[in-house]
mmCIF file of C-alpha atoms and ligand atoms in Angstrom:
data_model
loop_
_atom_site.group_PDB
_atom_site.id
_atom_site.type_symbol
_atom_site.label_atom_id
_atom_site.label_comp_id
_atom_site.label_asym_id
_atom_site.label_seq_id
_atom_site.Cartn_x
_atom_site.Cartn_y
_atom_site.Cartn_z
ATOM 1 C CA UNK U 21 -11.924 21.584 -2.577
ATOM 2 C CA UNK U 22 -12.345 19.010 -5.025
ATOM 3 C CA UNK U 23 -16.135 20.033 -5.380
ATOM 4 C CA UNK U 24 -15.660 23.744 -4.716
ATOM 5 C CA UNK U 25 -13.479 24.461 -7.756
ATOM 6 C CA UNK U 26 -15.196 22.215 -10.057
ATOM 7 C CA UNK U 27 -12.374 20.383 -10.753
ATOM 8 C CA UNK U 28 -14.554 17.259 -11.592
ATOM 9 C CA UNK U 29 -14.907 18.894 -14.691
ATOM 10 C CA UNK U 30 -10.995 18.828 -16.003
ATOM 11 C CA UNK U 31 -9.572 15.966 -17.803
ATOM 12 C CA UNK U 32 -9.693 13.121 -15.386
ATOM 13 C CA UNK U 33 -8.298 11.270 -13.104
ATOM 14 C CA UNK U 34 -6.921 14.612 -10.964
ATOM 15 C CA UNK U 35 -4.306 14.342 -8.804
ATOM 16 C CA UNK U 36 -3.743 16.149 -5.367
ATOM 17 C CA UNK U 37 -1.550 16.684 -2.630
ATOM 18 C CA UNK U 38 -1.316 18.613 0.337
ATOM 19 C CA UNK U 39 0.653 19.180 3.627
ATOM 20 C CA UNK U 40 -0.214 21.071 6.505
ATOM 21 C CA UNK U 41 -1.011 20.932 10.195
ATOM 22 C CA UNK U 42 -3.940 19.354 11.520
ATOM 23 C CA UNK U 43 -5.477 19.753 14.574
ATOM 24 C CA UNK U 44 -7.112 17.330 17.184
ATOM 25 C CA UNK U 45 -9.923 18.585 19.275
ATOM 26 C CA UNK U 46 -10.837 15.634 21.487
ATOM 27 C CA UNK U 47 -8.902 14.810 24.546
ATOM 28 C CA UNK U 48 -5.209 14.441 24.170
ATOM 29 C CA UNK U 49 -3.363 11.596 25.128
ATOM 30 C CA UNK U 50 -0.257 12.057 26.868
ATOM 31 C CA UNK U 51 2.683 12.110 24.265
ATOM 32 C CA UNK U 52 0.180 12.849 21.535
ATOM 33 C CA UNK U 53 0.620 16.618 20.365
ATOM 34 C CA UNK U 54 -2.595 18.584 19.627
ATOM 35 C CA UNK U 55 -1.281 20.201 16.536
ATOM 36 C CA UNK U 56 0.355 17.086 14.109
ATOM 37 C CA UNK U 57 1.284 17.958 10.373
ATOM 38 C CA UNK U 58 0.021 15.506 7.919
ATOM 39 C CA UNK U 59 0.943 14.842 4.124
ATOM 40 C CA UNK U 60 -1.383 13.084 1.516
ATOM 41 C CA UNK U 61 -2.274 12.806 -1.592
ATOM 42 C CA UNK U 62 -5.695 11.571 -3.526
ATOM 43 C CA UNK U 63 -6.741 10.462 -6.782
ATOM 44 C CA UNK U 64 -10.035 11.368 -8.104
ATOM 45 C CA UNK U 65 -11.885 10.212 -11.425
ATOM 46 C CA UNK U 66 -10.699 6.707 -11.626
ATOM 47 C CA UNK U 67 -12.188 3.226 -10.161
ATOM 48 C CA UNK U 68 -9.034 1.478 -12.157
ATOM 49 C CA UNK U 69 -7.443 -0.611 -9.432
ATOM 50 C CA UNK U 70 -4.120 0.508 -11.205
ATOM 51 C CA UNK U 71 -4.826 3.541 -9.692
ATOM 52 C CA UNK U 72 -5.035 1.864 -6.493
ATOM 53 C CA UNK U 73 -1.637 0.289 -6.638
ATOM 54 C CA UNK U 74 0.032 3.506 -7.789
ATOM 55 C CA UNK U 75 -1.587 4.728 -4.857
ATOM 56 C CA UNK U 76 -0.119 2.588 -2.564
ATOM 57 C CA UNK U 77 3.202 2.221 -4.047
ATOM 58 C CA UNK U 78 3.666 5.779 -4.026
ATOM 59 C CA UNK U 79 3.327 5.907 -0.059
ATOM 60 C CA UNK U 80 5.971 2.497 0.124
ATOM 61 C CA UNK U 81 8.369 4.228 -1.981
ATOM 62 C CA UNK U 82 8.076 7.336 0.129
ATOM 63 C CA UNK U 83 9.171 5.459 3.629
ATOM 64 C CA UNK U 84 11.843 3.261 1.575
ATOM 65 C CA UNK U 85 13.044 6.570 0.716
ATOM 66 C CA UNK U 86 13.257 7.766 3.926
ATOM 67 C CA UNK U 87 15.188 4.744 5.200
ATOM 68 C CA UNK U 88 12.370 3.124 7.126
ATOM 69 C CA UNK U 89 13.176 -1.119 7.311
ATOM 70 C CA UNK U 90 10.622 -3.729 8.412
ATOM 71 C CA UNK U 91 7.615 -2.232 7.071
ATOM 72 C CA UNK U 92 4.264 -4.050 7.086
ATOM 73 C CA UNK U 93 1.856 -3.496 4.258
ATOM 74 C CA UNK U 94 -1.837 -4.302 5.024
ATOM 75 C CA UNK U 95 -4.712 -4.194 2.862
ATOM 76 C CA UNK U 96 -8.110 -5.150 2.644
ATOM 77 C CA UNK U 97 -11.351 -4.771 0.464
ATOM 78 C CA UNK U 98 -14.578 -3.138 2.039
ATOM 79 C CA UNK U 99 -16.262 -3.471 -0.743
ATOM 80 C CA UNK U 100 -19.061 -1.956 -2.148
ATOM 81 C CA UNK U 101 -22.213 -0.420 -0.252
ATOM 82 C CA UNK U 102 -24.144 -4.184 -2.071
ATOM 83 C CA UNK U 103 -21.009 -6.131 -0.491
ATOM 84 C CA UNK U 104 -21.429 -4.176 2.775
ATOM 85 C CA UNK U 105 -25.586 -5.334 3.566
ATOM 86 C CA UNK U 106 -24.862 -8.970 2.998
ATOM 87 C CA UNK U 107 -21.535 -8.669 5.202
ATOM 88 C CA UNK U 108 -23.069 -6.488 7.803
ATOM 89 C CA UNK U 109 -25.901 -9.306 7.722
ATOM 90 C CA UNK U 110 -23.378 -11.844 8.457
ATOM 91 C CA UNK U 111 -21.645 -10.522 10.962
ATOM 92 C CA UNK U 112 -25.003 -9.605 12.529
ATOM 93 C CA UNK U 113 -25.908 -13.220 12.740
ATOM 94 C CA UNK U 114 -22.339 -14.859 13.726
ATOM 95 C CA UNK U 115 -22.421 -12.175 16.337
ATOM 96 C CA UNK U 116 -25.653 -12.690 17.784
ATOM 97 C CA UNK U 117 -25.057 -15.396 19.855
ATOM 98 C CA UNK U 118 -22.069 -13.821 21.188
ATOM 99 C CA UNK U 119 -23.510 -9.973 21.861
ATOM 100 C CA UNK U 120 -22.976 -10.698 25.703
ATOM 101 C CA UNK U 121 -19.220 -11.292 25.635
ATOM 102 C CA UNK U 122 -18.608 -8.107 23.762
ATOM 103 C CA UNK U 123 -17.084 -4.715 25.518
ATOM 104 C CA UNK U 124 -19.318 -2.167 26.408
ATOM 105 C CA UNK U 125 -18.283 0.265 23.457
ATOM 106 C CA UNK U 126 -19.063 -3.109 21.084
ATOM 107 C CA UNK U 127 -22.515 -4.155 22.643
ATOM 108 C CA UNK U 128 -23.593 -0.581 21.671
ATOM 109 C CA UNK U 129 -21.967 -0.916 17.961
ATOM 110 C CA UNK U 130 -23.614 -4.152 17.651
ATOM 111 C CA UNK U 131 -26.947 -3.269 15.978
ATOM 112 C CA UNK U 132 -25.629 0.208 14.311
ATOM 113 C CA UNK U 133 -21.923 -0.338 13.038
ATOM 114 C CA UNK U 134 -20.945 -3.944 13.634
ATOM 115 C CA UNK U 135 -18.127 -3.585 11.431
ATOM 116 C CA UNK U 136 -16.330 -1.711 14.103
ATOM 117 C CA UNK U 137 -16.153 -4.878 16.328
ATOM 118 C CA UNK U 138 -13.715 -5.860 13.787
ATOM 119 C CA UNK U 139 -11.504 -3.760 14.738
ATOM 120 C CA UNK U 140 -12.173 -3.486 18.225
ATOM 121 C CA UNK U 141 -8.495 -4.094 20.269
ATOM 122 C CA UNK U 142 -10.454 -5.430 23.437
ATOM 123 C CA UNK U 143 -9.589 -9.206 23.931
ATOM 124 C CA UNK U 144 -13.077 -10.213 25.020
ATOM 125 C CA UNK U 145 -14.009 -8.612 21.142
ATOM 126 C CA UNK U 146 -11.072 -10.208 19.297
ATOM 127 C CA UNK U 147 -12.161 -13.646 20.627
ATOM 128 C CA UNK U 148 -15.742 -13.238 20.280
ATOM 129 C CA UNK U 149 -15.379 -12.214 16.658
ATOM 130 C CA UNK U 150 -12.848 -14.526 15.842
ATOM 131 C CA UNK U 151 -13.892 -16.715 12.405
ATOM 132 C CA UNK U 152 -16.279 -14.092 11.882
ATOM 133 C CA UNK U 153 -17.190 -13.717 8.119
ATOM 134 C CA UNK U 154 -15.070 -11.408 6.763
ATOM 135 C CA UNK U 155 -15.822 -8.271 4.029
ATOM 136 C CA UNK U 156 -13.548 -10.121 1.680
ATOM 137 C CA UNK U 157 -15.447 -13.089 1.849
ATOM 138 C CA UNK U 158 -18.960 -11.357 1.060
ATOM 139 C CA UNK U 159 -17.926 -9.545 -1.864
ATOM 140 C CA UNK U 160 -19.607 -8.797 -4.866
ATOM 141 C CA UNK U 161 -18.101 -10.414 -8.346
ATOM 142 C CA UNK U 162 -17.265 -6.986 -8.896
ATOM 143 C CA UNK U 163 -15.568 -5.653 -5.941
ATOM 144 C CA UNK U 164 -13.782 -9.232 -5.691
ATOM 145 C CA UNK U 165 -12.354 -8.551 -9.327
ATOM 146 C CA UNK U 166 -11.392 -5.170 -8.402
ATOM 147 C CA UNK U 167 -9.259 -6.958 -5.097
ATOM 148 C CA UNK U 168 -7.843 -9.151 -7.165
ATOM 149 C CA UNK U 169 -6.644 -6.796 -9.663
ATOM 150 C CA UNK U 170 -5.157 -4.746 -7.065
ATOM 151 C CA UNK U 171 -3.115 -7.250 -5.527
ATOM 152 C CA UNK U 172 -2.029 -8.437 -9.239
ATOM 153 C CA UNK U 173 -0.813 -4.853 -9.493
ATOM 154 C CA UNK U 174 1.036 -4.832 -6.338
ATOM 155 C CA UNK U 175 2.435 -8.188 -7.171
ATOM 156 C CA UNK U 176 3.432 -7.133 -10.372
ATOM 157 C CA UNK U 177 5.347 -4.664 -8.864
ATOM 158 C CA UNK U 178 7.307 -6.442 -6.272
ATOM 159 C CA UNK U 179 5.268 -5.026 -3.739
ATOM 160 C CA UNK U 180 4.555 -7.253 -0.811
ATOM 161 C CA UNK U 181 1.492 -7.269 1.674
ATOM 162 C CA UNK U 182 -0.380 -8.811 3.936
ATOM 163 C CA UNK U 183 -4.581 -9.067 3.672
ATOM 164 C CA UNK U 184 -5.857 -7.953 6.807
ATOM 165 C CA UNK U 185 -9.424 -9.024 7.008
ATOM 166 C CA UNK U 186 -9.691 -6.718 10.300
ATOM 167 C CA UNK U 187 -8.797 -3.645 8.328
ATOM 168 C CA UNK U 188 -12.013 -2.281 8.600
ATOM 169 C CA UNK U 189 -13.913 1.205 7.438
ATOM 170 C CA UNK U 190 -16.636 2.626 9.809
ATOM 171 C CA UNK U 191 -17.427 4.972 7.782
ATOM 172 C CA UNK U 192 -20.364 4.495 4.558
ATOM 173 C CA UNK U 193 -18.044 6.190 2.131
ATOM 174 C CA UNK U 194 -15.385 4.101 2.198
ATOM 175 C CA UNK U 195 -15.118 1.561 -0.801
ATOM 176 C CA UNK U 196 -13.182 -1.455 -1.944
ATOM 177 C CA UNK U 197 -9.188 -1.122 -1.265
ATOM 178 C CA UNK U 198 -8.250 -0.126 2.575
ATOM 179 C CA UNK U 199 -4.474 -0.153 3.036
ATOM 180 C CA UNK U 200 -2.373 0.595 6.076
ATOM 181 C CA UNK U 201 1.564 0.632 6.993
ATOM 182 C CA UNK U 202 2.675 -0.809 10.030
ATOM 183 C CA UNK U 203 5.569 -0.595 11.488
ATOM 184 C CA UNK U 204 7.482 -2.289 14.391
ATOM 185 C CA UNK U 205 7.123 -0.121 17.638
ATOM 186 C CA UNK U 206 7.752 -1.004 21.260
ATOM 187 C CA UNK U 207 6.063 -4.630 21.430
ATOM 188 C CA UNK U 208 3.899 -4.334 19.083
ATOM 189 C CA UNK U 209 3.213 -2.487 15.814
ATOM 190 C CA UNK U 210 1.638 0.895 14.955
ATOM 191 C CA UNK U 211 0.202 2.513 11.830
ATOM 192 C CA UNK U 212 2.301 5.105 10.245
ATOM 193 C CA UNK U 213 -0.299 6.062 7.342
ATOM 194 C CA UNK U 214 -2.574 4.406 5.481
ATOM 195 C CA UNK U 215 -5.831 5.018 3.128
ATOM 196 C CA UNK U 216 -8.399 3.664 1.147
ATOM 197 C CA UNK U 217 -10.547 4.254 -1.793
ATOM 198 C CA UNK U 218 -13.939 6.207 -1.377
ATOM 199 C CA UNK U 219 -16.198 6.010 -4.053
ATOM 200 C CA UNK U 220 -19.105 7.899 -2.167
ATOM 201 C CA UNK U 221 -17.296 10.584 -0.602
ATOM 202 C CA UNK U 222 -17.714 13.442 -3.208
ATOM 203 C CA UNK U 223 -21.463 12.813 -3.597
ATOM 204 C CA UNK U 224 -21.780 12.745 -0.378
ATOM 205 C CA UNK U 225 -20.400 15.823 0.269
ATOM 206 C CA UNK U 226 -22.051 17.292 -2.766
ATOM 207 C CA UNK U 227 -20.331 17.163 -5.775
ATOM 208 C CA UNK U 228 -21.355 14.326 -8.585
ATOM 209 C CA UNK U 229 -21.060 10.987 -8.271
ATOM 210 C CA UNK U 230 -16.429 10.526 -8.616
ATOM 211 C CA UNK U 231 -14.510 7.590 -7.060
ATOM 212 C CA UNK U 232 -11.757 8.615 -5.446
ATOM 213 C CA UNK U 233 -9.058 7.501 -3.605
ATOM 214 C CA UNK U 234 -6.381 8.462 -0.904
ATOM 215 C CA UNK U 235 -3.415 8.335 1.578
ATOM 216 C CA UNK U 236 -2.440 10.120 4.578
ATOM 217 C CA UNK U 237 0.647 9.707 7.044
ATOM 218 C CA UNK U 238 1.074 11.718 10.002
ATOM 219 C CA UNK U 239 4.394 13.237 9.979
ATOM 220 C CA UNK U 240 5.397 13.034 13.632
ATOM 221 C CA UNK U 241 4.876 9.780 13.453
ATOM 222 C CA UNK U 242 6.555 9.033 10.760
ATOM 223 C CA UNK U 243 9.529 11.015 12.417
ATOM 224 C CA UNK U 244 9.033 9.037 15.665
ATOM 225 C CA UNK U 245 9.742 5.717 13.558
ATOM 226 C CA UNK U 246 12.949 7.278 11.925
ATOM 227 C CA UNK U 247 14.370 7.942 15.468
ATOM 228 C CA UNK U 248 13.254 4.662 16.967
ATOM 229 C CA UNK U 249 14.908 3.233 13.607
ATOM 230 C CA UNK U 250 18.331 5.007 14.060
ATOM 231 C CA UNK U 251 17.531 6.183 10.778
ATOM 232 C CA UNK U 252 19.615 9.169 9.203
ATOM 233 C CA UNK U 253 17.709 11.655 7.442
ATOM 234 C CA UNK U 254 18.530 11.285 3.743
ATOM 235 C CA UNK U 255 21.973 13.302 2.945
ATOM 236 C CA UNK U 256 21.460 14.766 -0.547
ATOM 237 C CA UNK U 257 23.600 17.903 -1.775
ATOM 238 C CA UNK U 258 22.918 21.152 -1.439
ATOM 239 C CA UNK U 259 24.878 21.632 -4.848
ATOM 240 C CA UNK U 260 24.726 18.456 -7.368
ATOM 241 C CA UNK U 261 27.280 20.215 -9.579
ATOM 242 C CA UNK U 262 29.967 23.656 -8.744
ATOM 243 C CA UNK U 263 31.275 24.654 -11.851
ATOM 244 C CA UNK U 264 34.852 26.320 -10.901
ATOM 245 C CA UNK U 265 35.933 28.363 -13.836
ATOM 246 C CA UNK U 266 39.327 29.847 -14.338
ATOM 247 C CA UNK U 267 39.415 32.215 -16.931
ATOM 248 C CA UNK U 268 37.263 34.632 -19.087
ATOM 249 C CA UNK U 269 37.150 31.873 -21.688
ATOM 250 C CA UNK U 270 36.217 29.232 -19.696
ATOM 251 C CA UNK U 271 33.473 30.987 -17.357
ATOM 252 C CA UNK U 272 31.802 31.861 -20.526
ATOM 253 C CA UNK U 273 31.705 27.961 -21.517
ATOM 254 C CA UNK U 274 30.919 27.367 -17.730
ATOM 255 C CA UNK U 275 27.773 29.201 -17.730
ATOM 256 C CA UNK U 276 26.532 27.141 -20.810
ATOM 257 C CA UNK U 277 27.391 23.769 -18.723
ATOM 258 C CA UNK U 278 25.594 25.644 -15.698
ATOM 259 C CA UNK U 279 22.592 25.957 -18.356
ATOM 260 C CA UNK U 280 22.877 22.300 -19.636
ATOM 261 C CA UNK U 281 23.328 20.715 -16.060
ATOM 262 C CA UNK U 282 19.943 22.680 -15.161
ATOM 263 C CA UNK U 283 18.063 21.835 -17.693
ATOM 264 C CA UNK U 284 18.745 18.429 -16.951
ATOM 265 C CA UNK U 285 17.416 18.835 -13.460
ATOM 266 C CA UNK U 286 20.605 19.124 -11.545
ATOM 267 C CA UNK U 287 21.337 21.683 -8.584
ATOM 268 C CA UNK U 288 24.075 23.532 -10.686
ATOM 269 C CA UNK U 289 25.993 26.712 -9.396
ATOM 270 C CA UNK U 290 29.104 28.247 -10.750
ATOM 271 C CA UNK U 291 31.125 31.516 -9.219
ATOM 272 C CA UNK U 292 30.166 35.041 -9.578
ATOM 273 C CA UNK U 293 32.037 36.373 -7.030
ATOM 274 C CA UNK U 294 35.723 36.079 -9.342
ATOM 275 C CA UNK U 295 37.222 33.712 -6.532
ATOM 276 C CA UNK U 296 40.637 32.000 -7.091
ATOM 277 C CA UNK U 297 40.435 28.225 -7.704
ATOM 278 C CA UNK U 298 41.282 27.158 -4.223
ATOM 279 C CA UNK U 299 38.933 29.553 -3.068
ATOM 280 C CA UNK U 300 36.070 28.013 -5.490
ATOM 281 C CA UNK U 301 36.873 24.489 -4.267
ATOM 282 C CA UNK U 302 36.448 25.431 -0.582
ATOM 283 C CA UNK U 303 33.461 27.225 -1.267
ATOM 284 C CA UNK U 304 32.128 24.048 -3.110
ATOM 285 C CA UNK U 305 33.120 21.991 -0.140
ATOM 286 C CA UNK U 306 30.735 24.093 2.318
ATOM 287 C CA UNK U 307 28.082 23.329 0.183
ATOM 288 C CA UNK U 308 28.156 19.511 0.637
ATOM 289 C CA UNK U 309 28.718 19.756 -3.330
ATOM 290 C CA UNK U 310 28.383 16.173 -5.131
ATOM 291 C CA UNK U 311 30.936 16.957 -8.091
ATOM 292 C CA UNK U 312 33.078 19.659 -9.089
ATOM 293 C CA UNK U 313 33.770 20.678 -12.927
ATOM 294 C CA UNK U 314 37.283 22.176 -12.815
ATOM 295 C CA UNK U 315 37.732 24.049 -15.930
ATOM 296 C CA UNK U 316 40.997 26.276 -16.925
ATOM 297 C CA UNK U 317 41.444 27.786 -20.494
ATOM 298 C CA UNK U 318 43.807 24.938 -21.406
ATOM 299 C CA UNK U 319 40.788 22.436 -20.730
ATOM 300 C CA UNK U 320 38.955 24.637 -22.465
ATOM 301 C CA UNK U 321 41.235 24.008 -25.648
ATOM 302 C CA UNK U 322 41.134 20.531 -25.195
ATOM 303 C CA UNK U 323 37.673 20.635 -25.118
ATOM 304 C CA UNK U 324 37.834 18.810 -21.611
ATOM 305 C CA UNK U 325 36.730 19.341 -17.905
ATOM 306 C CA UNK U 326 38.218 18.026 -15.117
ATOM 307 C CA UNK U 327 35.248 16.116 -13.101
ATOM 308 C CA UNK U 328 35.706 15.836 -9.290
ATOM 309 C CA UNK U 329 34.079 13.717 -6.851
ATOM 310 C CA UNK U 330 33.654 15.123 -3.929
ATOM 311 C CA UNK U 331 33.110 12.723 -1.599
ATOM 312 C CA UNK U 332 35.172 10.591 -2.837
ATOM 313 C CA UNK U 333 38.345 12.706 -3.801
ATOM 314 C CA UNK U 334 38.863 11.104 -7.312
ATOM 315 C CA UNK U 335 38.802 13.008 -10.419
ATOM 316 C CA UNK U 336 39.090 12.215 -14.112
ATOM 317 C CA UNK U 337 39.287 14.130 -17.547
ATOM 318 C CA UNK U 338 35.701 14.269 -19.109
ATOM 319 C CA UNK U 339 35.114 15.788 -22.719
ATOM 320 C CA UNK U 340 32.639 19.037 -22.380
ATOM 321 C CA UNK U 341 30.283 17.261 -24.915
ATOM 322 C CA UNK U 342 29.914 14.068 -22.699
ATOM 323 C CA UNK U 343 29.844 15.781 -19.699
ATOM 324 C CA UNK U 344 25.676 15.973 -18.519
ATOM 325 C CA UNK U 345 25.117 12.011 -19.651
ATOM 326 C CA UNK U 346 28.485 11.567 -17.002
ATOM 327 C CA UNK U 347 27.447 13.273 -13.928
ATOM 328 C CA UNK U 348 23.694 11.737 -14.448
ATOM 329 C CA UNK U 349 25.340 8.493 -14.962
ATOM 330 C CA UNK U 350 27.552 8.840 -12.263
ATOM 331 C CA UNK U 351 24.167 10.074 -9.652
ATOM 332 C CA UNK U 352 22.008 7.202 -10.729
ATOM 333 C CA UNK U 353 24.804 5.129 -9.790
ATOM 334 C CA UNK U 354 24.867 6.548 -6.121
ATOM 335 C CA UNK U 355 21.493 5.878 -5.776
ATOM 336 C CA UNK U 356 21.800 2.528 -6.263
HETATM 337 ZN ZN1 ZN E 29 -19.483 -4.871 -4.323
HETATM 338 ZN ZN1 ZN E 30 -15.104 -3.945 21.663
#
């Protein structure tokens, strides 16, 4: 798409993100649906490894969000298609000696893609290519820069992760950061999304020369973790604010709050229906509201606002004016 609608040519980097079902045509595994629904997002235009670590703390933020605990984040440099001959020389000659030992799949891989012994899961492949030389360790001064700048980022961010010298690309596109989340399943630990930077995809499919880079999770398993978790999905109110209004007077100030409260991003609703104030608060209440604004004419002349918290079932007297910065206040607050 990237290619199709030229969008190489806008201001760059360019930004994307899609969701939709995906389908798998080879043989399905038991417990593995045919149709799964993926989300992910790219980056195109930019080599910066800032962009990399945005990247990547986009998708950690996303699960942390969603409640997911015990997270593992892996990453790795391919490096460049310079840093990828002298590696895939290496590994050719460390491996050499030990061709024999490999699985079948691996004795076949051996002379086209070694790279994917790396990441072989047979035993007789993990010990053959253990201390093999790694990509990291044949990169290029400027892929190793790039690495190192990455993980600068992601330190500088609190982010924590693990270099996984067996996070491996098969694929020629694939450039400089990999990155993967694991997290703990039944014995062992399985990847709930990941991605990577690939600086030769869009000339290989066509378009000019663009690096580019990417995530992807799958959603079912993402939903899979969640439930194996005993994690909630994420409450959140329908409403933010209801605005109950008693009074000509005061519904004409509460549709200027409803206004304000908007503009400042909050789910706001108010009554149109001319419902009594019990029957405003109840109707509030079905709609898992965060805060009720209780205004009667004699707030009104006070210039006040009675502010309600739902869930908690305290309220206090808030001026009108300082009423937006008070209900933002109070919501950052929750989120902490
Ligand atoms: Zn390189
Ligand atoms: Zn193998």
């Amino acid at each position: 798409a990237y290619v199709e609608h030229k969008l190489y040519a806008q201001p760059q980097p360019t930004k994307v993100y899609y969701l939709g079902p995906m389908f798998r045509y080879a043989n399905v595994q038991a417990g593995r649906d045919r149709q799964v629904h993926q989300f992910g997002a790219e980056v195109f235009g930019s080599s910066d490894p800032a962009v990399d670590a945005e990247v990547i703390a986009m998708a950690m933020d996303f699960y942390h969000r969603l409640g997911l605990k015990d997270l593992e984040l892996h990453i790795n440099s391919v490096g460049c298609p310079a840093c990828r001959s002298v590696h895939r020389e290496e590994l050719h000659k460390f491996l050499e000696s030990r061709a024999d030992k490999l699985c079948k799949l691996c004795q076949g891989r051996f002379e086209r893609n070694p790279l994917r012994i790396l990441d072989c899961k047979e035993e007789a492949c993990r010990d053959a290519s253990l201390g093999a030389p790694t990509t990291t360790t044949c990169l290029c001064p400027e892929c190793a820069g790039h690495f190192r700048r990455v993980k600068s980022y992601l330190d500088s961010v609190g982010i924590k992760y693990i270099v996984n010298d067996r996070l491996v690309r098969g694929l020629d596109y694939y450039t400089n950061t990999a990155f993967e989340i694991m997290a703990p399943d039944i014995g062992a630990q399985s990847s709930i999304g990941g991605g990577g930077r690939y600086n030769g995809l869009i000339e290989q499919v066509g378009g000019p020369s663009t690096p580019g880079i990417g995530y992807a999770l799958g959603l079912e398993r993402v939903l899979a973790t969640m439930e194996r978790q005993g994690v909630q999905f994420p409450g959140g109110h329908q409403f933010d604010v209801f605005i109950a209004a008693l009074g000509d007077a005061a519904k004409e100030r509460a549709f200027t709050i409803l206004n304000d409260l908007r503009q400042a991003g909050l789910a706001a609703e108010m009554d149109y229906m001319g419902r009594s104030l019990r029957a405003q608060m109840k109707y509030a209440g079905k709609f898992d509201t965060g805060y009720t604004v209780i205004i009667g004419d004699e707030e009104l002349n006070r210039g006040v606002a009675v502010l309600r918290d739902m869930a908690a079932g305290t309220q206090e007297e808030v001026a009108l004016d300082n009423l937006r910065e008070m209900i933002l206040t109070k919501k950052q607050e929750e989120k902490k």
